[in-house]
Amino acid sequence: MRDLHGRTVESRAGVAAFLAGVWLVAAPPVLHFSAASHAFRPYWVSMGLAVVIMLLGMVRAMAPLDVPLVRQITIGLALWLVVAALLREDGGTATVWLNQLVVGGAVALSAGVALLIGTRR
């Protein structure tokens, strides 16, 4: 029964990470991202991290306990996303940067809670 609970928690955290990655990719256009090619420059790091977080979220959702190192990697990438938002140097839109901070924190929090629950079993 505990294994089922651990799989459910980890799978839900994976789905949350996947949806957060999808939102990070969709956020700049939705939040008035400029269509010019030079306007993409401030967001390439967050979009690249978002794609990796999405892929790791899919792995966590499909095989929750088979790859335990994915939790720590997801936490690291989410924290890197927060640091990249805090060290913004390329004049990006403040709304998108705030979104990046909030979503990165949420991904790190969900992965951290799943890690905490996984270690308590």
Tab-separated table of C-alpha atoms in Angstrom:
chain	number	residue	atom	x	y	z
A	1	MET	CA	0.000	0.000	0.000
A	2	ARG	CA	2.826	2.413	0.796
A	3	ASP	CA	4.388	1.786	-2.607
A	4	LEU	CA	1.124	2.780	-4.260
A	5	HIS	CA	0.998	5.984	-2.195
A	6	GLY	CA	4.605	6.816	-3.106
A	7	ARG	CA	3.934	6.224	-6.782
A	8	THR	CA	0.829	8.407	-6.655
A	9	VAL	CA	2.637	11.292	-4.963
A	10	GLU	CA	5.597	11.097	-7.324
A	11	SER	CA	3.361	10.770	-10.366
A	12	ARG	CA	1.347	13.836	-9.371
A	13	ALA	CA	4.539	15.823	-8.833
A	14	GLY	CA	5.665	14.722	-12.305
A	15	VAL	CA	2.405	15.855	-13.865
A	16	ALA	CA	2.705	19.200	-12.050
A	17	ALA	CA	6.261	19.619	-13.378
A	18	PHE	CA	5.123	18.747	-16.905
A	19	LEU	CA	2.272	21.259	-16.805
A	20	ALA	CA	4.581	23.905	-15.337
A	21	GLY	CA	7.007	23.339	-18.209
A	22	VAL	CA	4.195	23.662	-20.731
A	23	TRP	CA	3.125	26.913	-19.098
A	24	LEU	CA	6.700	28.268	-19.101
A	25	VAL	CA	6.913	27.670	-22.842
A	26	ALA	CA	3.479	29.211	-23.441
A	27	ALA	CA	3.840	32.127	-21.004
A	28	PRO	CA	5.933	34.583	-23.040
A	29	PRO	CA	3.491	34.732	-25.966
A	30	VAL	CA	0.501	34.815	-23.624
A	31	LEU	CA	2.090	37.501	-21.450
A	32	HIS	CA	2.870	39.798	-24.403
A	33	PHE	CA	6.143	38.384	-25.595
A	34	SER	CA	7.362	40.385	-28.572
A	35	ALA	CA	7.400	38.544	-31.915
A	36	ALA	CA	10.807	39.901	-32.962
A	37	SER	CA	13.702	37.454	-33.039
A	38	HIS	CA	15.819	39.609	-30.696
A	39	ALA	CA	12.979	39.575	-28.145
A	40	PHE	CA	13.483	35.828	-27.623
A	41	ARG	CA	16.970	36.385	-26.190
A	42	PRO	CA	15.925	37.052	-22.552
A	43	TYR	CA	13.832	33.884	-22.413
A	44	TRP	CA	15.957	31.232	-24.094
A	45	VAL	CA	17.316	29.908	-20.780
A	46	SER	CA	13.877	29.627	-19.184
A	47	MET	CA	12.391	27.992	-22.279
A	48	GLY	CA	15.246	25.506	-22.504
A	49	LEU	CA	14.870	24.655	-18.829
A	50	ALA	CA	11.115	24.397	-19.313
A	51	VAL	CA	11.545	21.779	-22.033
A	52	VAL	CA	13.898	19.731	-19.836
A	53	ILE	CA	11.515	20.060	-16.856
A	54	MET	CA	8.659	18.897	-19.103
A	55	LEU	CA	10.607	15.817	-20.192
A	56	LEU	CA	11.603	14.968	-16.635
A	57	GLY	CA	8.002	15.495	-15.535
A	58	MET	CA	6.864	12.985	-18.152
A	59	VAL	CA	9.399	10.449	-16.885
A	60	ARG	CA	8.276	11.033	-13.287
A	61	ALA	CA	4.609	10.691	-14.246
A	62	MET	CA	5.075	7.508	-16.282
A	63	ALA	CA	7.624	5.682	-14.091
A	64	PRO	CA	7.447	7.436	-10.731
A	65	LEU	CA	9.783	5.340	-8.624
A	66	ASP	CA	11.934	3.739	-11.305
A	67	VAL	CA	14.290	6.716	-11.688
A	68	PRO	CA	14.760	8.201	-8.204
A	69	LEU	CA	17.499	10.655	-9.223
A	70	VAL	CA	15.003	12.596	-11.355
A	71	ARG	CA	13.582	14.261	-8.240
A	72	GLN	CA	16.882	15.890	-7.327
A	73	ILE	CA	17.545	16.886	-10.920
A	74	THR	CA	14.100	18.511	-11.142
A	75	ILE	CA	14.723	20.456	-7.928
A	76	GLY	CA	18.090	21.614	-9.258
A	77	LEU	CA	16.632	22.739	-12.578
A	78	ALA	CA	13.773	24.572	-10.853
A	79	LEU	CA	16.231	26.386	-8.603
A	80	TRP	CA	18.347	27.217	-11.653
A	81	LEU	CA	15.210	28.672	-13.220
A	82	VAL	CA	14.661	30.874	-10.161
A	83	VAL	CA	18.301	32.013	-10.169
A	84	ALA	CA	18.121	32.793	-13.902
A	85	ALA	CA	15.073	34.959	-13.224
A	86	LEU	CA	16.791	36.760	-10.361
A	87	LEU	CA	19.902	37.452	-12.448
A	88	ARG	CA	18.014	38.910	-15.381
A	89	GLU	CA	20.254	41.119	-17.449
A	90	ASP	CA	18.491	41.251	-20.813
A	91	GLY	CA	15.562	43.625	-20.238
A	92	GLY	CA	12.728	41.110	-20.422
A	93	THR	CA	9.129	41.781	-19.463
A	94	ALA	CA	8.692	41.974	-15.676
A	95	THR	CA	5.495	39.926	-15.816
A	96	VAL	CA	7.239	37.034	-17.535
A	97	TRP	CA	10.146	37.162	-15.083
A	98	LEU	CA	7.749	37.113	-12.119
A	99	ASN	CA	5.961	34.179	-13.736
A	100	GLN	CA	9.295	32.405	-14.094
A	101	LEU	CA	10.049	32.945	-10.401
A	102	VAL	CA	6.647	31.685	-9.259
A	103	VAL	CA	6.595	28.636	-11.538
A	104	GLY	CA	10.205	27.731	-10.721
A	105	GLY	CA	9.424	27.954	-7.016
A	106	ALA	CA	6.288	25.851	-7.448
A	107	VAL	CA	8.172	23.135	-9.361
A	108	ALA	CA	10.930	23.094	-6.734
A	109	LEU	CA	8.346	22.934	-3.945
A	110	SER	CA	6.352	20.075	-5.513
A	111	ALA	CA	9.526	18.090	-6.243
A	112	GLY	CA	10.795	18.783	-2.720
A	113	VAL	CA	7.560	17.613	-1.131
A	114	ALA	CA	7.619	14.460	-3.264
A	115	LEU	CA	11.231	13.872	-2.209
A	116	LEU	CA	10.336	14.395	1.449
A	117	ILE	CA	7.387	12.009	1.243
A	118	GLY	CA	9.513	9.506	-0.663
A	119	THR	CA	12.236	9.502	1.994
A	120	ARG	CA	9.721	9.084	4.827
A	121	ARG	CA	8.487	5.727	3.468
